[in-house]
Amino acid sequence: MRIHGFLMKRFSLLSEVGNEYRPNDEFFAEELLHKISLLNLLQQVATAANETSDPESLLQFAIDRICRIANWELGRGYVLNRNGEFEPVSVWYSREKDFPNDLRAVLEHDRNSEFESIAKRAAREGKPLWVEDLREDPHFARILSVGKTSVKSAYVIPIRVRKRVVGVLEFLFSASAPEASLIEALFNVCSQIGRVFERCESEELLREAESHYRKFVEQVHAIFWEGEGKPLRIGYLSREAEGLLGFRSVRWTGDDLSWLSRLYPADRKKVVHCLESLSEGDSVEIIFRILAQDGRVLWFRNIVRAVKEKGIFPKLIGVMIDITKQKLGEEELRSSREQLRALSARLQDAREDERIKISREVHDELGQLLTALKIDLSLLRANLSNDAKESARISRELKSMDGIVEAAIGSVRRIATELRPLVLEDLGFLEGIRWFGRDFQDRTGIFLSVERKGSEEKFDKDISVALFRIFQETLTNVARHSGASRVKVSVEGSECDVVLTISDNGVGISETDIVSSKSLGLIGMRERAIFLGGELKIRSEHGGGTTISAKVPLEKKEGRL
């Protein structure tokens, strides 16, 4: 548009000149030829700018023609890099053949010359500079004297890409100041040259982006694809497919829907339904498996977006990222966790068996011994001597010993009960926690209430023991850490599962402690629930108490991760 406007102005000017002067006027002829030469200059530069991708060659082309049209002795082009520094390029024009030999060498190597400083100043200020008489500067006069030239003036004009200066055109000449039409032509020439610079920079940025893209694809092991239609047909598949899957991209593309056969059979229906249900602007992420050429099963994460196209159906653009290593790692981790969970369950079973054994020995053997000792003490008291004073003293001591033995018997019973909750077998789970709750309340002074909701179902041994141990561990934590004054216990049963909920009004548990691997008690409770196919949830607020809820199915399911 700028060139078109300039040409229209020039034709208008030619028309005015034709009306003002007679055809045989010599001045008119020269003026007309000059205007035509400027028009030719702009046309030639515009054509060259469209055809070339080398800014330096275009600089040389433009400087040659400008100097010939303006009859200027010397022209030079500069190129600036992205940091605003002058590149060591050599774009010259000289009217006289022998002129450049001496002067050019001085200008190339003398970085303090006035000639170069003008260019730098024009680049820094971003506007043209006109120096009428260079010979008044002693330093520049010395440089000009080397080449024995008659040039006395300089005109410098920057080349811009948007707001940034990318180059400079400099001209040295002995003629008078350039007229307005020539200056306007120079501005348009610089605009055309700037367009080439901009195009080259864009191409360079594109190459850099493509390089980054290739590195990215190589690192993430990704395949880019495009497709459309129902049924979906793949129109493009990037070449990375060959390296990852072992077959060429053309094996996926086309109208024969061959790409479906590459999907893992169990995943085909899910993938097709998900992709074909996308509407314009939708995006989705799918994880599925693909069969490689060598028979391997590879996992991919497919990120897809539907974009608007001219057709009836939206075009799908996607990237498939190889996550096989991640999936294998997850599978190994899952297997390891299952093995650890199975080991933990065996250890818990072994511990319960050991508790039963110890409880039996403590209750049966130690309990019987203490009972026998208590009987012996009673008999001894009955057979005291007739000495009343001595008898009273011994009776007091025996009574004290009897109290100690009675306390020991109580401790043995309590320990045996904690080791093996016989009350669960005798009374059931609900009465068992009520009995333990009363004992907890007596020992700690913390009020505890038990509420039953729903139907009362009988639990098998594993469920009863697991929930009872969770109940015991929770009350231990309440007594040690919560500072609570009240505990509420709820047991809710149904045909499918049972839910044990324990709430207190204590200080609460921090989120860090809930997820901490050092909270072995909480981890143990969670593992007990998970092993039975259930779950354990902990809700707590600072100063608002803590609620622990264990939900276990009545029919044992496989524990989940």
XYZ file of C-alpha atoms in Angstrom:
561
model
C 0.000 0.000 0.000
C 2.842 2.380 0.774
C 4.488 1.713 -2.609
C 1.162 2.116 -4.387
C 0.606 5.483 -2.715
C 4.075 6.628 -3.665
C 3.563 5.633 -7.300
C 0.233 7.439 -7.458
C 1.881 10.577 -6.078
C 4.665 10.293 -8.666
C 2.222 9.935 -11.547
C 0.303 12.926 -10.237
C 3.534 14.907 -10.073
C 4.427 13.897 -13.630
C 1.036 15.089 -14.779
C 1.569 18.446 -13.066
C 5.013 18.743 -14.587
C 3.568 17.982 -18.019
C 0.992 20.716 -17.645
C 3.534 23.252 -16.440
C 6.288 22.714 -19.029
C 6.354 22.357 -22.782
C 7.348 18.937 -24.239
C 10.517 20.374 -25.764
C 11.688 21.861 -22.502
C 15.033 20.293 -21.571
C 14.387 20.612 -17.837
C 11.096 18.853 -18.181
C 12.759 15.972 -19.981
C 15.419 15.587 -17.306
C 12.842 15.807 -14.530
C 10.672 13.253 -16.258
C 13.571 10.846 -16.710
C 14.522 11.257 -13.056
C 10.984 10.507 -11.879
C 10.805 7.497 -14.160
C 14.127 6.243 -12.826
C 12.789 6.514 -9.270
C 9.685 4.569 -10.258
C 11.873 1.922 -11.885
C 13.999 1.811 -8.747
C 10.994 1.123 -6.554
C 9.653 -1.491 -8.951
C 13.006 -3.273 -9.191
C 13.575 -3.243 -5.423
C 10.031 -4.499 -4.768
C 10.515 -7.318 -7.290
C 13.903 -8.227 -5.833
C 12.459 -8.146 -2.306
C 9.797 -10.663 -3.313
C 12.297 -12.985 -4.967
C 15.272 -12.942 -2.595
C 15.782 -14.312 0.889
C 19.223 -12.719 1.310
C 19.095 -9.217 2.852
C 22.738 -8.500 2.010
C 22.263 -9.155 -1.692
C 19.207 -6.882 -1.668
C 21.266 -4.203 0.108
C 23.903 -4.420 -2.612
C 21.254 -4.312 -5.328
C 19.537 -1.245 -3.820
C 22.763 0.678 -3.081
C 24.049 0.171 -6.634
C 20.887 1.553 -8.205
C 20.409 4.404 -5.737
C 23.967 5.649 -6.255
C 23.611 5.471 -10.043
C 20.288 7.319 -10.056
C 21.455 9.981 -7.578
C 24.967 10.137 -9.088
C 26.507 9.573 -5.656
C 30.143 8.549 -5.341
C 29.999 6.066 -2.465
C 27.392 3.909 -0.763
C 27.581 1.380 2.003
C 25.156 -0.974 3.791
C 25.274 -2.085 7.407
C 23.468 -4.976 9.100
C 22.659 -5.067 12.830
C 22.177 -8.271 14.796
C 19.452 -8.840 17.392
C 21.616 -7.214 20.048
C 21.873 -4.004 18.026
C 25.526 -4.614 17.143
C 26.954 -3.979 13.671
C 27.760 -7.143 11.738
C 31.043 -7.259 9.758
C 29.351 -7.301 6.338
C 30.815 -5.612 3.291
C 28.214 -4.041 1.017
C 29.809 -1.272 -1.063
C 29.289 0.832 -4.137
C 31.812 3.257 -5.612
C 31.468 5.280 -8.794
C 35.181 5.277 -9.557
C 37.016 1.968 -10.042
C 40.155 2.964 -8.131
C 38.293 4.839 -5.419
C 37.637 2.006 -2.916
C 41.129 0.536 -2.795
C 42.643 2.944 -0.246
C 39.592 4.531 1.334
C 37.728 1.273 1.854
C 40.630 -0.208 3.801
C 40.688 2.785 6.126
C 36.932 2.748 6.661
C 36.890 -1.028 7.256
C 39.575 -0.945 9.942
C 39.180 2.487 11.533
C 36.327 1.876 13.987
C 36.617 5.451 15.279
C 35.932 7.035 11.918
C 33.251 9.683 11.516
C 31.736 7.620 8.707
C 31.000 4.756 11.042
C 29.877 6.970 13.923
C 27.207 8.507 11.701
C 25.831 5.053 10.991
C 25.827 4.144 14.649
C 24.132 7.380 15.605
C 21.436 6.868 12.975
C 20.899 3.318 14.237
C 20.734 4.472 17.839
C 18.337 7.351 17.149
C 16.332 5.439 14.565
C 16.055 8.377 12.159
C 17.877 9.702 9.045
C 20.935 11.946 9.381
C 22.167 14.581 6.903
C 25.766 15.840 7.198
C 26.318 18.742 4.811
C 30.129 19.097 4.983
C 32.255 16.206 6.230
C 35.492 18.057 5.480
C 34.973 20.413 8.389
C 35.733 17.514 10.718
C 39.548 17.166 10.976
C 39.384 13.454 11.684
C 37.111 12.689 8.747
C 39.116 15.009 6.537
C 42.169 12.823 7.211
C 40.249 9.731 6.134
C 38.977 11.375 2.969
C 42.464 12.581 2.104
C 43.651 8.983 1.886
C 41.317 8.242 -0.974
C 41.791 11.661 -2.572
C 38.064 11.975 -3.099
C 35.873 15.013 -3.551
C 32.966 13.759 -1.408
C 31.855 16.277 1.186
C 28.347 15.263 2.346
C 26.690 12.206 3.857
C 23.132 10.955 4.093
C 22.283 8.041 6.393
C 18.904 6.303 6.668
C 18.021 3.384 8.989
C 16.208 0.207 7.930
C 13.525 -0.796 10.403
C 11.500 -3.876 11.246
C 8.621 -2.496 13.250
C 10.354 -0.405 15.947
C 13.769 -2.039 15.726
C 16.629 -0.909 13.479
C 18.074 -3.883 11.555
C 20.300 -2.072 9.081
C 21.626 1.253 7.803
C 22.170 2.718 4.331
C 24.962 5.343 4.089
C 25.868 7.487 1.135
C 28.848 9.826 0.581
C 28.643 12.313 -2.259
C 29.783 15.708 -3.513
C 26.364 16.757 -4.795
C 23.931 19.001 -2.998
C 21.311 17.796 -0.535
C 18.964 15.107 -1.930
C 15.584 16.368 -3.049
C 12.331 15.349 -1.382
C 11.321 12.840 -4.065
C 14.617 10.965 -3.712
C 14.345 10.918 0.085
C 10.805 9.571 -0.157
C 12.024 6.909 -2.558
C 14.785 5.975 -0.084
C 12.210 5.558 2.670
C 10.214 3.190 0.475
C 13.338 1.262 -0.498
C 14.241 0.830 3.172
C 10.698 -0.348 3.848
C 11.059 -3.048 1.170
C 14.465 -4.097 2.509
C 13.027 -4.199 6.043
C 10.329 -6.543 4.781
C 13.020 -8.971 3.622
C 14.795 -8.701 6.963
C 11.521 -9.424 8.730
C 10.801 -12.404 6.509
C 14.292 -13.804 7.106
C 13.921 -13.338 10.860
C 10.553 -15.085 10.765
C 12.074 -17.970 8.822
C 14.919 -18.173 11.327
C 12.476 -18.173 14.229
C 10.481 -20.861 12.456
C 13.603 -22.983 12.024
C 14.427 -22.524 15.696
C 10.881 -23.452 16.659
C 11.049 -26.544 14.458
C 14.360 -27.464 16.052
C 12.863 -27.090 19.525
C 9.854 -29.074 18.368
C 12.044 -31.918 17.102
C 13.987 -31.971 20.365
C 10.733 -31.935 22.304
C 9.287 -34.799 20.283
C 12.478 -36.816 20.662
C 12.432 -36.310 24.420
C 8.757 -37.029 25.054
C 8.437 -39.822 22.468
C 5.334 -38.254 20.931
C 3.385 -38.846 17.717
C 1.361 -36.007 16.193
C -1.698 -36.832 14.112
C -4.731 -35.341 12.377
C -8.010 -36.961 11.395
C -11.649 -36.292 10.604
C -14.947 -37.893 9.680
C -17.198 -40.595 11.029
C -15.861 -43.224 11.020
C -12.631 -41.438 11.904
C -9.930 -41.535 9.236
C -6.344 -40.533 9.955
C -5.055 -38.040 7.392
C -1.640 -37.323 8.887
C 0.702 -39.139 11.250
C 4.148 -37.782 12.105
C 7.238 -39.770 11.244
C 7.921 -40.472 14.920
C 5.416 -43.315 14.592
C 7.972 -45.357 12.676
C 10.572 -45.072 15.421
C 8.143 -45.783 18.258
C 5.842 -48.361 16.680
C 8.058 -49.918 14.041
C 5.901 -49.293 10.951
C 5.590 -46.413 8.522
C 3.042 -43.638 8.961
C 1.199 -44.596 5.765
C 0.068 -47.776 7.490
C -2.213 -45.579 9.603
C -3.494 -43.129 7.031
C -6.083 -43.592 4.309
C -9.703 -44.623 4.007
C -9.380 -48.277 5.032
C -9.492 -47.580 8.811
C -6.339 -49.678 9.219
C -5.404 -47.621 12.278
C -8.082 -49.451 14.274
C -6.229 -52.738 13.912
C -3.190 -51.162 15.607
C -5.113 -50.493 18.810
C -5.159 -53.031 21.606
C -8.424 -54.999 21.142
C -9.805 -54.219 24.601
C -9.298 -50.455 24.050
C -10.734 -50.024 20.526
C -14.366 -49.401 21.422
C -13.470 -46.874 24.123
C -11.106 -44.906 21.858
C -13.468 -44.781 18.859
C -16.459 -43.708 20.956
C -14.457 -41.003 22.713
C -12.968 -39.521 19.529
C -16.110 -39.617 17.388
C -18.219 -37.947 20.094
C -16.078 -34.780 20.153
C -17.653 -31.515 19.029
C -15.975 -28.316 17.864
C -13.833 -26.824 20.620
C -13.896 -29.971 22.769
C -10.718 -31.536 24.076
C -10.108 -34.873 25.716
C -7.301 -36.995 27.117
C -7.381 -40.756 26.574
C -5.010 -43.444 27.796
C -4.903 -46.613 25.719
C -2.612 -49.289 24.308
C -1.187 -49.803 20.818
C 0.282 -52.969 19.314
C 3.758 -52.286 17.930
C 5.103 -53.998 14.821
C 7.198 -56.399 16.934
C 4.233 -57.397 19.098
C 5.008 -55.203 22.080
C 2.110 -53.520 23.871
C 2.822 -49.791 24.301
C 0.876 -47.338 26.439
C 0.043 -43.859 25.087
C -1.602 -40.741 26.477
C -3.571 -39.183 23.610
C -4.381 -35.462 23.991
C -6.958 -34.485 21.357
C -8.713 -31.253 20.385
C -11.521 -30.763 17.874
C -11.114 -27.681 15.651
C -13.412 -26.028 13.135
C -13.066 -27.036 9.488
C -15.111 -26.584 6.329
C -16.513 -30.113 6.467
C -19.507 -31.413 8.362
C -17.403 -32.996 11.081
C -14.720 -31.201 13.085
C -11.073 -31.909 12.449
C -9.239 -33.687 15.246
C -5.662 -32.744 16.109
C -3.839 -34.856 18.647
C -0.526 -35.817 20.157
C 0.172 -39.317 21.453
C 2.814 -39.422 24.183
C 4.526 -42.706 24.971
C 3.959 -43.465 28.665
C 4.939 -47.138 28.558
C 7.808 -46.724 31.019
C 5.547 -44.787 33.357
C 2.853 -47.471 33.159
C 5.349 -50.264 33.736
C 6.680 -48.346 36.716
C 3.151 -47.898 38.054
C 2.464 -51.606 37.585
C 5.656 -52.519 39.412
C 4.741 -50.104 42.190
C 1.199 -51.505 42.398
C 2.521 -55.062 42.496
C 5.045 -54.093 45.156
C 2.340 -52.443 47.239
C 0.106 -55.482 46.928
C 2.954 -57.713 48.026
C 3.696 -55.434 50.974
C 0.002 -55.340 51.843
C -0.223 -59.127 51.693
C 2.881 -59.362 53.868
C 1.372 -56.871 56.305
C -1.834 -58.917 56.438
C 0.131 -62.076 57.154
C 2.040 -60.275 59.882
C -1.229 -59.061 61.388
C -2.646 -62.586 61.287
C 0.531 -63.908 62.855
C 0.349 -61.216 65.510
C -3.282 -62.062 66.258
C -2.372 -65.739 66.549
C 0.516 -64.854 68.831
C -1.768 -62.657 70.907
C -4.223 -65.515 71.276
C -1.434 -67.832 72.348
C 0.004 -65.344 74.852
C -3.480 -64.482 76.100
C -4.236 -68.143 76.708
C -0.976 -68.677 78.543
C -1.401 -65.527 80.626
C -5.033 -66.228 81.418
C -4.814 -69.959 81.971
C -1.411 -70.391 83.588
C -0.589 -67.093 85.280
C -4.229 -66.547 86.205
C -4.476 -69.974 87.802
C -1.256 -69.430 89.749
C -2.491 -66.107 91.098
C -5.836 -67.648 92.003
C -4.088 -70.472 93.855
C -1.938 -67.927 95.670
C -5.057 -66.020 96.706
C -6.605 -69.230 98.080
C -3.450 -70.026 100.009
C -3.461 -66.553 101.519
C -7.069 -67.006 102.604
C -6.274 -70.358 104.241
C -3.261 -68.853 105.948
C -5.376 -66.096 107.429
C -7.829 -68.679 108.738
C -5.106 -70.613 110.544
C -3.427 -67.776 112.382
C -1.941 -68.339 115.873
C -3.889 -67.697 119.080
C -1.684 -64.696 119.852
C -4.170 -61.949 119.172
C -1.600 -59.209 118.775
C 0.607 -61.203 116.463
C -2.415 -62.534 114.634
C -3.728 -59.027 113.943
C -0.388 -57.922 112.485
C -0.087 -60.953 110.237
C -3.729 -60.590 109.189
C -3.112 -57.029 108.064
C -0.089 -58.077 106.023
C -1.956 -60.987 104.479
C -4.851 -58.719 103.623
C -2.466 -56.322 101.876
C -0.930 -59.216 99.981
C -4.402 -60.413 99.071
C -5.191 -56.981 97.618
C -2.011 -57.044 95.538
C -2.842 -60.511 94.219
C -6.395 -59.366 93.421
C -5.014 -56.398 91.456
C -2.601 -58.709 89.646
C -5.470 -61.007 88.687
C -7.366 -57.983 87.328
C -4.340 -56.874 85.311
C -3.904 -60.385 83.927
C -7.545 -60.473 82.846
C -7.293 -57.018 81.239
C -4.082 -57.847 79.400
C -5.491 -61.171 78.252
C -8.653 -59.457 77.038
C -6.696 -56.816 75.111
C -4.501 -59.482 73.582
C -7.480 -61.647 72.690
C -10.848 -59.894 72.782
C -12.884 -62.894 73.877
C -15.785 -60.543 74.366
C -16.059 -60.323 70.552
C -16.575 -64.067 70.381
C -18.891 -64.185 73.370
C -21.001 -61.024 72.936
C -20.372 -59.796 69.388
C -18.726 -56.682 67.973
C -21.166 -54.057 69.267
C -21.139 -55.281 72.867
C -17.400 -55.752 72.639
C -16.736 -52.081 71.888
C -19.260 -51.061 74.563
C -17.377 -53.135 77.136
C -14.028 -51.719 76.024
C -15.532 -48.218 75.953
C -16.659 -48.501 79.572
C -13.202 -49.665 80.580
C -11.655 -46.742 78.612
C -13.979 -44.274 80.339
C -13.114 -45.673 83.772
C -9.371 -45.475 83.109
C -9.209 -42.038 81.422
C -12.256 -40.140 82.662
C -13.200 -39.314 79.031
C -16.926 -39.769 78.467
C -17.681 -42.291 75.691
C -21.017 -43.123 74.069
C -21.827 -45.876 71.566
C -24.681 -45.646 69.056
C -25.936 -48.303 66.650
C -27.576 -47.368 63.341
C -29.205 -49.549 60.732
C -29.582 -53.302 60.861
C -27.455 -55.373 63.216
C -25.409 -57.731 61.125
C -23.027 -60.387 62.378
C -19.515 -59.845 61.144
C -17.007 -62.557 60.500
C -13.896 -62.852 62.615
C -11.591 -60.856 60.296
C -13.948 -57.865 60.106
C -14.669 -57.858 63.838
C -11.001 -58.052 64.793
C -9.930 -55.403 62.233
C -12.599 -52.897 63.309
C -11.923 -53.610 66.981
C -8.205 -52.945 66.497
C -9.011 -49.691 64.659
C -11.284 -48.787 67.575
C -8.549 -49.584 70.117
C -5.867 -47.611 68.249
C -8.182 -44.609 67.872
C -8.972 -44.520 71.587
C -5.262 -44.821 72.380
C -4.591 -41.734 70.204
C -7.491 -39.890 71.842
C -6.118 -40.569 75.314
C -2.552 -39.615 74.409
C -2.875 -36.639 72.073
C -6.363 -35.189 71.659
C -7.099 -33.554 75.023
C -10.730 -34.478 74.388
C -13.430 -34.733 77.056
C -15.972 -36.633 74.968
C -15.887 -39.428 72.379
C -18.832 -40.502 70.248
C -18.838 -43.912 68.551
C -21.272 -44.916 65.832
C -21.697 -48.350 64.230
C -23.849 -48.356 61.093
C -24.542 -51.675 59.416
C -26.324 -52.620 56.212
C -26.624 -55.651 53.978
C -23.507 -54.588 52.090
C -21.087 -53.010 54.525
C -20.433 -51.719 58.005
C -19.214 -48.244 58.948
C -17.432 -47.507 62.219
C -17.205 -43.779 63.032
C -15.315 -42.358 66.014
C -15.466 -38.609 66.768
C -13.887 -36.575 69.554
C -13.944 -32.916 70.607
C -10.177 -32.606 71.003
C -7.554 -30.349 69.457
C -7.574 -32.116 66.084
C -4.851 -33.542 63.836
C -2.832 -31.505 61.345
C -2.956 -32.398 57.657
C 0.775 -33.084 57.804
C 0.329 -35.683 60.538
C -2.555 -37.312 58.666
C -0.452 -37.980 55.548
C 2.878 -38.434 57.339
C 4.613 -41.769 56.832
C 5.725 -41.539 60.476
C 2.130 -41.867 61.756
C 2.412 -45.643 62.065
C -0.814 -45.955 64.041
C -2.837 -44.232 61.320
C -1.058 -46.227 58.619
C -1.860 -49.474 60.439
C -5.540 -48.562 60.725
C -5.708 -47.627 57.055
C -3.990 -50.854 56.004
C -6.442 -52.955 58.030
C -9.392 -51.336 56.263
C -7.840 -51.529 52.786
C -6.913 -55.203 53.207
C -10.600 -56.003 53.720
C -11.517 -54.015 50.590
C -12.634 -50.993 52.556
C -11.376 -47.505 53.271
C -10.480 -45.275 56.183
C -11.118 -41.526 56.171
C -9.805 -38.942 58.611
C -11.378 -35.492 58.931
C -9.990 -32.972 61.358
C -10.078 -29.252 62.063
C -7.715 -27.334 64.304
C -9.521 -27.035 67.609
C -12.590 -28.746 66.132
C -11.897 -32.367 66.955
C -11.238 -35.388 64.772
C -13.497 -37.910 63.043
C -12.207 -41.287 61.875
C -14.482 -43.383 59.695
C -13.749 -46.977 58.647
C -15.997 -48.533 56.001
C -15.614 -52.250 55.290
C -17.698 -54.441 52.929
C -19.299 -57.493 54.531
C -18.121 -59.591 51.597
C -14.358 -59.279 51.455
C -13.048 -57.606 48.303
C -9.533 -57.283 46.988
C -7.800 -54.299 48.591
C -7.054 -51.384 46.312
C -4.029 -49.081 46.061
